[in-house]
């Protein structure tokens, strides 16, 4: 892969391409699918949207924290974290090139079976107007918002207490960890899929488990614990 971005993120993407076999071998199925989801998110943003590019790049860094400390890609992660300057716009093109190299056919969202996008859309959801009414105005960006080609914007209902009320605070916290604003499908899949760490489906455990256990499970995913 010939990277066009010359900053820390461009070099990180180049290393992923150069050591792609070692990256794949070091990550389990869920971790690798998360990496592909984060790369896809970077590939989809507008190159001139500096904030979106920065958040997507940090998402890739978080997905790679599961790599062993002696992995050849690992040293590049600190450079991405410590740099003050925004990532160069060229990294979006690099991500598109890398996605074509790693996954010509997009796999399912992390930890989910084929067809899960349809299952997610079949789950109870609020319309845009309903969600905004529950929030007392515009919904916060951390809420999962899905584009349904048939029904418009959908906000999965589990994010809100049953009946009435604003979103669960723990949902906002977990969604922030999962970068739901740039990867809503991956975040929704995490909430609606079985989780071995928690012993159940996270969405079904809202209000039944301490909030910190849900936060801890999401942290374990993004940090590779």
PDB file of C-alpha atoms in Angstrom:
ATOM      1  CA  UNK A   1       0.000   0.000   0.000  1.00  0.00           C
ATOM      2  CA  UNK A   2       1.375   3.411  -0.977  1.00  0.00           C
ATOM      3  CA  UNK A   3       0.094   5.836   1.636  1.00  0.00           C
ATOM      4  CA  UNK A   4      -0.493   9.458   0.609  1.00  0.00           C
ATOM      5  CA  UNK A   5      -0.859  10.711   4.193  1.00  0.00           C
ATOM      6  CA  UNK A   6       2.588  11.496   5.624  1.00  0.00           C
ATOM      7  CA  UNK A   7       1.570  12.230   9.223  1.00  0.00           C
ATOM      8  CA  UNK A   8       1.225   9.748  12.122  1.00  0.00           C
ATOM      9  CA  UNK A   9      -2.148   8.422  10.977  1.00  0.00           C
ATOM     10  CA  UNK A  10      -0.955   7.966   7.412  1.00  0.00           C
ATOM     11  CA  UNK A  11       2.037   6.031   8.683  1.00  0.00           C
ATOM     12  CA  UNK A  12      -0.222   3.935  10.921  1.00  0.00           C
ATOM     13  CA  UNK A  13      -2.438   3.009   7.975  1.00  0.00           C
ATOM     14  CA  UNK A  14       0.629   2.138   5.919  1.00  0.00           C
ATOM     15  CA  UNK A  15       1.866  -0.167   8.699  1.00  0.00           C
ATOM     16  CA  UNK A  16      -1.527  -1.881   8.898  1.00  0.00           C
ATOM     17  CA  UNK A  17      -1.316  -2.587   5.178  1.00  0.00           C
ATOM     18  CA  UNK A  18       2.313  -3.695   5.352  1.00  0.00           C
ATOM     19  CA  UNK A  19       1.703  -6.039   8.292  1.00  0.00           C
ATOM     20  CA  UNK A  20      -1.890  -6.971   7.460  1.00  0.00           C
ATOM     21  CA  UNK A  21      -1.326 -10.705   7.914  1.00  0.00           C
ATOM     22  CA  UNK A  22       0.204 -10.137  11.355  1.00  0.00           C
ATOM     23  CA  UNK A  23      -2.634  -7.764  12.286  1.00  0.00           C
ATOM     24  CA  UNK A  24      -5.231 -10.340  11.288  1.00  0.00           C
ATOM     25  CA  UNK A  25      -3.438 -13.082  13.209  1.00  0.00           C
ATOM     26  CA  UNK A  26      -3.187 -10.984  16.373  1.00  0.00           C
ATOM     27  CA  UNK A  27      -6.886 -10.052  16.559  1.00  0.00           C
ATOM     28  CA  UNK A  28      -9.852 -12.305  17.170  1.00  0.00           C
ATOM     29  CA  UNK A  29     -12.945 -12.197  14.956  1.00  0.00           C
ATOM     30  CA  UNK A  30     -14.698  -9.478  16.956  1.00  0.00           C
ATOM     31  CA  UNK A  31     -11.600  -7.308  17.267  1.00  0.00           C
ATOM     32  CA  UNK A  32     -10.786  -7.576  13.562  1.00  0.00           C
ATOM     33  CA  UNK A  33     -14.364  -6.799  12.563  1.00  0.00           C
ATOM     34  CA  UNK A  34     -14.222  -3.739  14.848  1.00  0.00           C
ATOM     35  CA  UNK A  35     -11.044  -2.582  13.097  1.00  0.00           C
ATOM     36  CA  UNK A  36     -12.710  -2.935   9.693  1.00  0.00           C
ATOM     37  CA  UNK A  37     -15.730  -0.998  10.943  1.00  0.00           C
ATOM     38  CA  UNK A  38     -13.490   1.829  12.144  1.00  0.00           C
ATOM     39  CA  UNK A  39     -11.585   1.902   8.850  1.00  0.00           C
ATOM     40  CA  UNK A  40     -14.862   1.993   6.970  1.00  0.00           C
ATOM     41  CA  UNK A  41     -16.002   4.910   9.122  1.00  0.00           C
ATOM     42  CA  UNK A  42     -12.846   6.874   8.247  1.00  0.00           C
ATOM     43  CA  UNK A  43     -13.235   6.011   4.568  1.00  0.00           C
ATOM     44  CA  UNK A  44     -16.780   7.411   4.625  1.00  0.00           C
ATOM     45  CA  UNK A  45     -16.131  10.867   6.123  1.00  0.00           C
ATOM     46  CA  UNK A  46     -15.603  14.023   4.121  1.00  0.00           C
ATOM     47  CA  UNK A  47     -11.836  14.701   3.934  1.00  0.00           C
ATOM     48  CA  UNK A  48     -12.338  18.381   4.762  1.00  0.00           C
ATOM     49  CA  UNK A  49     -14.303  17.636   7.970  1.00  0.00           C
ATOM     50  CA  UNK A  50     -11.366  17.800  10.353  1.00  0.00           C
ATOM     51  CA  UNK A  51     -13.303  16.862  13.480  1.00  0.00           C
ATOM     52  CA  UNK A  52     -14.880  13.790  11.873  1.00  0.00           C
ATOM     53  CA  UNK A  53     -11.514  12.702  10.461  1.00  0.00           C
ATOM     54  CA  UNK A  54      -9.879  13.086  13.889  1.00  0.00           C
ATOM     55  CA  UNK A  55     -12.591  11.056  15.665  1.00  0.00           C
ATOM     56  CA  UNK A  56     -12.494   8.320  13.033  1.00  0.00           C
ATOM     57  CA  UNK A  57      -8.692   8.096  13.316  1.00  0.00           C
ATOM     58  CA  UNK A  58      -8.934   7.795  17.090  1.00  0.00           C
ATOM     59  CA  UNK A  59     -11.467   5.020  16.596  1.00  0.00           C
ATOM     60  CA  UNK A  60      -8.929   3.070  14.542  1.00  0.00           C
ATOM     61  CA  UNK A  61      -6.318   3.592  17.262  1.00  0.00           C
ATOM     62  CA  UNK A  62      -8.706   2.276  19.926  1.00  0.00           C
ATOM     63  CA  UNK A  63      -9.511  -0.798  17.840  1.00  0.00           C
ATOM     64  CA  UNK A  64      -5.799  -1.602  17.569  1.00  0.00           C
ATOM     65  CA  UNK A  65      -5.095  -1.418  21.303  1.00  0.00           C
ATOM     66  CA  UNK A  66      -5.843  -5.141  21.350  1.00  0.00           C
ATOM     67  CA  UNK A  67      -2.539  -5.765  19.523  1.00  0.00           C
ATOM     68  CA  UNK A  68       0.310  -7.257  21.601  1.00  0.00           C
ATOM     69  CA  UNK A  69       2.867  -4.746  22.858  1.00  0.00           C
ATOM     70  CA  UNK A  70       5.584  -6.287  20.658  1.00  0.00           C
ATOM     71  CA  UNK A  71       3.498  -6.094  17.474  1.00  0.00           C
ATOM     72  CA  UNK A  72       5.168  -4.040  14.690  1.00  0.00           C
ATOM     73  CA  UNK A  73       2.099  -1.784  14.368  1.00  0.00           C
ATOM     74  CA  UNK A  74       1.803  -1.058  18.088  1.00  0.00           C
ATOM     75  CA  UNK A  75       4.430   1.765  18.377  1.00  0.00           C
ATOM     76  CA  UNK A  76       2.531   3.837  15.809  1.00  0.00           C
ATOM     77  CA  UNK A  77      -0.520   4.021  18.091  1.00  0.00           C
ATOM     78  CA  UNK A  78       1.154   6.354  20.569  1.00  0.00           C
ATOM     79  CA  UNK A  79       2.173   8.711  17.772  1.00  0.00           C
ATOM     80  CA  UNK A  80      -1.465   9.015  16.690  1.00  0.00           C
ATOM     81  CA  UNK A  81      -2.571   9.635  20.290  1.00  0.00           C
ATOM     82  CA  UNK A  82       0.069  12.244  21.104  1.00  0.00           C
ATOM     83  CA  UNK A  83       0.025  14.357  17.950  1.00  0.00           C
ATOM     84  CA  UNK A  84      -1.637  17.760  18.416  1.00  0.00           C
ATOM     85  CA  UNK A  85      -2.185  18.618  14.748  1.00  0.00           C
ATOM     86  CA  UNK A  86      -5.349  17.317  13.058  1.00  0.00           C
ATOM     87  CA  UNK A  87      -4.923  14.327  10.728  1.00  0.00           C
ATOM     88  CA  UNK A  88      -4.241  15.192   7.116  1.00  0.00           C
ATOM     89  CA  UNK A  89      -7.272  14.889   4.775  1.00  0.00           C
ATOM     90  CA  UNK A  90      -5.361  12.372   2.622  1.00  0.00           C
ATOM     91  CA  UNK A  91      -5.848   9.689   5.283  1.00  0.00           C
ATOM     92  CA  UNK A  92      -9.458   9.305   4.125  1.00  0.00           C
ATOM     93  CA  UNK A  93      -8.207   8.155   0.720  1.00  0.00           C
ATOM     94  CA  UNK A  94      -5.657   5.941   2.460  1.00  0.00           C
ATOM     95  CA  UNK A  95      -8.446   4.306   4.449  1.00  0.00           C
ATOM     96  CA  UNK A  96     -10.428   3.626   1.290  1.00  0.00           C
ATOM     97  CA  UNK A  97      -7.382   2.006  -0.294  1.00  0.00           C
ATOM     98  CA  UNK A  98      -6.711  -0.033   2.825  1.00  0.00           C
ATOM     99  CA  UNK A  99     -10.340  -1.213   3.030  1.00  0.00           C
ATOM    100  CA  UNK A 100     -10.116  -2.457  -0.545  1.00  0.00           C
ATOM    101  CA  UNK A 101      -6.963  -4.338   0.406  1.00  0.00           C
ATOM    102  CA  UNK A 102      -8.261  -5.865   3.647  1.00  0.00           C
ATOM    103  CA  UNK A 103     -11.935  -6.437   2.939  1.00  0.00           C
ATOM    104  CA  UNK A 104     -13.100  -6.173  -0.684  1.00  0.00           C
ATOM    105  CA  UNK A 105     -16.427  -7.571   0.563  1.00  0.00           C
ATOM    106  CA  UNK A 106     -17.611  -5.934   3.763  1.00  0.00           C
ATOM    107  CA  UNK A 107     -18.092  -8.427   6.626  1.00  0.00           C
ATOM    108  CA  UNK A 108     -20.884  -8.147   9.221  1.00  0.00           C
ATOM    109  CA  UNK A 109     -20.638  -5.633  12.042  1.00  0.00           C
ATOM    110  CA  UNK A 110     -18.419  -6.753  14.931  1.00  0.00           C
ATOM    111  CA  UNK A 111     -19.753  -9.695  16.866  1.00  0.00           C
ATOM    112  CA  UNK A 112     -22.928 -10.026  14.800  1.00  0.00           C
ATOM    113  CA  UNK A 113     -24.240 -12.635  12.341  1.00  0.00           C
ATOM    114  CA  UNK A 114     -25.098 -12.010   8.718  1.00  0.00           C
ATOM    115  CA  UNK A 115     -28.324 -10.106   8.214  1.00  0.00           C
ATOM    116  CA  UNK A 116     -27.988  -8.270  11.527  1.00  0.00           C
ATOM    117  CA  UNK A 117     -28.657  -4.874   9.911  1.00  0.00           C
ATOM    118  CA  UNK A 118     -32.153  -6.099   9.068  1.00  0.00           C
ATOM    119  CA  UNK A 119     -32.567  -7.432  12.604  1.00  0.00           C
ATOM    120  CA  UNK A 120     -31.522  -4.062  14.022  1.00  0.00           C
ATOM    121  CA  UNK A 121     -34.063  -2.269  11.861  1.00  0.00           C
ATOM    122  CA  UNK A 122     -36.766  -4.649  13.085  1.00  0.00           C
ATOM    123  CA  UNK A 123     -36.026  -3.773  16.723  1.00  0.00           C
ATOM    124  CA  UNK A 124     -38.379  -1.219  18.353  1.00  0.00           C
ATOM    125  CA  UNK A 125     -37.329   2.335  17.552  1.00  0.00           C
ATOM    126  CA  UNK A 126     -38.438   5.928  17.857  1.00  0.00           C
ATOM    127  CA  UNK A 127     -38.830   8.280  14.935  1.00  0.00           C
ATOM    128  CA  UNK A 128     -36.732  11.429  14.719  1.00  0.00           C
ATOM    129  CA  UNK A 129     -39.596  13.568  16.072  1.00  0.00           C
ATOM    130  CA  UNK A 130     -40.287  11.135  18.917  1.00  0.00           C
ATOM    131  CA  UNK A 131     -36.626  10.997  19.918  1.00  0.00           C
ATOM    132  CA  UNK A 132     -36.289  14.762  19.845  1.00  0.00           C
ATOM    133  CA  UNK A 133     -39.416  15.117  21.963  1.00  0.00           C
ATOM    134  CA  UNK A 134     -37.978  12.722  24.561  1.00  0.00           C
ATOM    135  CA  UNK A 135     -34.731  14.705  24.576  1.00  0.00           C
ATOM    136  CA  UNK A 136     -36.476  18.058  24.919  1.00  0.00           C
ATOM    137  CA  UNK A 137     -34.882  19.240  21.675  1.00  0.00           C
ATOM    138  CA  UNK A 138     -32.307  17.908  19.248  1.00  0.00           C
ATOM    139  CA  UNK A 139     -31.053  14.444  20.169  1.00  0.00           C
ATOM    140  CA  UNK A 140     -27.428  14.376  21.399  1.00  0.00           C
ATOM    141  CA  UNK A 141     -24.926  13.117  18.814  1.00  0.00           C
ATOM    142  CA  UNK A 142     -24.002  10.160  21.043  1.00  0.00           C
ATOM    143  CA  UNK A 143     -27.410   8.554  20.521  1.00  0.00           C
ATOM    144  CA  UNK A 144     -27.526   5.819  17.903  1.00  0.00           C
ATOM    145  CA  UNK A 145     -29.329   7.159  14.847  1.00  0.00           C
ATOM    146  CA  UNK A 146     -29.921   4.735  11.984  1.00  0.00           C
ATOM    147  CA  UNK A 147     -30.877   5.573   8.419  1.00  0.00           C
ATOM    148  CA  UNK A 148     -33.755   3.320   7.378  1.00  0.00           C
ATOM    149  CA  UNK A 149     -34.311   3.543   3.597  1.00  0.00           C
ATOM    150  CA  UNK A 150     -37.965   2.723   4.179  1.00  0.00           C
ATOM    151  CA  UNK A 151     -38.790   4.631   7.351  1.00  0.00           C
ATOM    152  CA  UNK A 152     -36.326   7.488   7.648  1.00  0.00           C
ATOM    153  CA  UNK A 153     -34.257   8.119  10.781  1.00  0.00           C
ATOM    154  CA  UNK A 154     -34.690   5.593  13.601  1.00  0.00           C
ATOM    155  CA  UNK A 155     -33.442   5.800  17.177  1.00  0.00           C
ATOM    156  CA  UNK A 156     -33.372   2.334  18.776  1.00  0.00           C
ATOM    157  CA  UNK A 157     -35.865   2.432  21.623  1.00  0.00           C
ATOM    158  CA  UNK A 158     -33.655   0.693  24.181  1.00  0.00           C
ATOM    159  CA  UNK A 159     -31.748   3.969  24.545  1.00  0.00           C
ATOM    160  CA  UNK A 160     -34.718   5.438  26.413  1.00  0.00           C
ATOM    161  CA  UNK A 161     -36.582   4.322  29.556  1.00  0.00           C
ATOM    162  CA  UNK A 162     -39.834   2.559  28.759  1.00  0.00           C
ATOM    163  CA  UNK A 163     -42.789   4.890  28.441  1.00  0.00           C
ATOM    164  CA  UNK A 164     -41.199   8.312  28.883  1.00  0.00           C
ATOM    165  CA  UNK A 165     -38.064  10.142  29.873  1.00  0.00           C
ATOM    166  CA  UNK A 166     -34.777  11.284  28.393  1.00  0.00           C
ATOM    167  CA  UNK A 167     -32.064   8.832  27.267  1.00  0.00           C
ATOM    168  CA  UNK A 168     -30.279   6.660  29.798  1.00  0.00           C
ATOM    169  CA  UNK A 169     -27.098   8.390  30.912  1.00  0.00           C
ATOM    170  CA  UNK A 170     -25.197   5.094  30.717  1.00  0.00           C
ATOM    171  CA  UNK A 171     -26.266   4.724  27.085  1.00  0.00           C
ATOM    172  CA  UNK A 172     -24.710   8.093  26.318  1.00  0.00           C
ATOM    173  CA  UNK A 173     -21.503   7.044  28.100  1.00  0.00           C
ATOM    174  CA  UNK A 174     -21.258   3.684  26.345  1.00  0.00           C
ATOM    175  CA  UNK A 175     -22.168   5.120  22.947  1.00  0.00           C
ATOM    176  CA  UNK A 176     -19.393   7.663  23.350  1.00  0.00           C
ATOM    177  CA  UNK A 177     -16.938   4.807  23.907  1.00  0.00           C
ATOM    178  CA  UNK A 178     -18.326   2.927  20.890  1.00  0.00           C
ATOM    179  CA  UNK A 179     -18.099   6.075  18.704  1.00  0.00           C
ATOM    180  CA  UNK A 180     -21.779   5.730  17.835  1.00  0.00           C
ATOM    181  CA  UNK A 181     -21.750   9.091  16.065  1.00  0.00           C
ATOM    182  CA  UNK A 182     -19.440   7.709  13.352  1.00  0.00           C
ATOM    183  CA  UNK A 183     -20.343   4.004  13.576  1.00  0.00           C
ATOM    184  CA  UNK A 184     -24.014   3.748  14.597  1.00  0.00           C
ATOM    185  CA  UNK A 185     -24.509   0.272  13.136  1.00  0.00           C
ATOM    186  CA  UNK A 186     -21.552  -1.161  15.036  1.00  0.00           C
ATOM    187  CA  UNK A 187     -22.771   0.459  18.277  1.00  0.00           C
ATOM    188  CA  UNK A 188     -26.303  -0.842  17.756  1.00  0.00           C
ATOM    189  CA  UNK A 189     -24.961  -4.336  17.053  1.00  0.00           C
ATOM    190  CA  UNK A 190     -23.054  -4.285  20.347  1.00  0.00           C
ATOM    191  CA  UNK A 191     -26.153  -3.325  22.328  1.00  0.00           C
ATOM    192  CA  UNK A 192     -28.442  -5.828  20.617  1.00  0.00           C
ATOM    193  CA  UNK A 193     -26.137  -8.862  20.458  1.00  0.00           C
ATOM    194  CA  UNK A 194     -25.284 -11.420  23.125  1.00  0.00           C
ATOM    195  CA  UNK A 195     -22.277 -10.449  25.216  1.00  0.00           C
ATOM    196  CA  UNK A 196     -20.216 -13.111  26.991  1.00  0.00           C
ATOM    197  CA  UNK A 197     -18.676 -10.533  29.357  1.00  0.00           C
ATOM    198  CA  UNK A 198     -22.148  -9.546  30.635  1.00  0.00           C
ATOM    199  CA  UNK A 199     -23.898 -12.882  30.203  1.00  0.00           C
ATOM    200  CA  UNK A 200     -26.686 -11.429  28.087  1.00  0.00           C
ATOM    201  CA  UNK A 201     -27.700  -8.734  25.632  1.00  0.00           C
ATOM    202  CA  UNK A 202     -26.552  -5.309  26.871  1.00  0.00           C
ATOM    203  CA  UNK A 203     -29.780  -3.554  25.840  1.00  0.00           C
ATOM    204  CA  UNK A 204     -31.841  -6.058  27.826  1.00  0.00           C
ATOM    205  CA  UNK A 205     -29.646  -5.543  30.892  1.00  0.00           C
ATOM    206  CA  UNK A 206     -30.188  -1.785  31.145  1.00  0.00           C
ATOM    207  CA  UNK A 207     -31.510  -1.066  34.629  1.00  0.00           C
ATOM    208  CA  UNK A 208     -30.767  -4.620  35.757  1.00  0.00           C
ATOM    209  CA  UNK A 209     -26.984  -4.365  35.972  1.00  0.00           C
ATOM    210  CA  UNK A 210     -24.956  -1.552  37.542  1.00  0.00           C
ATOM    211  CA  UNK A 211     -24.120   1.058  34.936  1.00  0.00           C
ATOM    212  CA  UNK A 212     -20.407   0.552  35.515  1.00  0.00           C
ATOM    213  CA  UNK A 213     -20.625  -3.073  34.372  1.00  0.00           C
ATOM    214  CA  UNK A 214     -22.026  -1.965  31.015  1.00  0.00           C
ATOM    215  CA  UNK A 215     -19.345   0.711  30.730  1.00  0.00           C
ATOM    216  CA  UNK A 216     -16.689  -1.843  31.657  1.00  0.00           C
ATOM    217  CA  UNK A 217     -17.851  -4.284  28.973  1.00  0.00           C
ATOM    218  CA  UNK A 218     -17.737  -1.581  26.293  1.00  0.00           C
ATOM    219  CA  UNK A 219     -14.330  -0.425  27.532  1.00  0.00           C
ATOM    220  CA  UNK A 220     -13.047  -3.994  27.299  1.00  0.00           C
ATOM    221  CA  UNK A 221     -14.123  -4.128  23.669  1.00  0.00           C
ATOM    222  CA  UNK A 222     -12.513  -0.877  22.546  1.00  0.00           C
ATOM    223  CA  UNK A 223      -9.344  -1.340  24.602  1.00  0.00           C
ATOM    224  CA  UNK A 224      -8.933  -5.015  23.812  1.00  0.00           C
ATOM    225  CA  UNK A 225      -8.988  -6.265  27.414  1.00  0.00           C
TER     226      UNK A 225
END
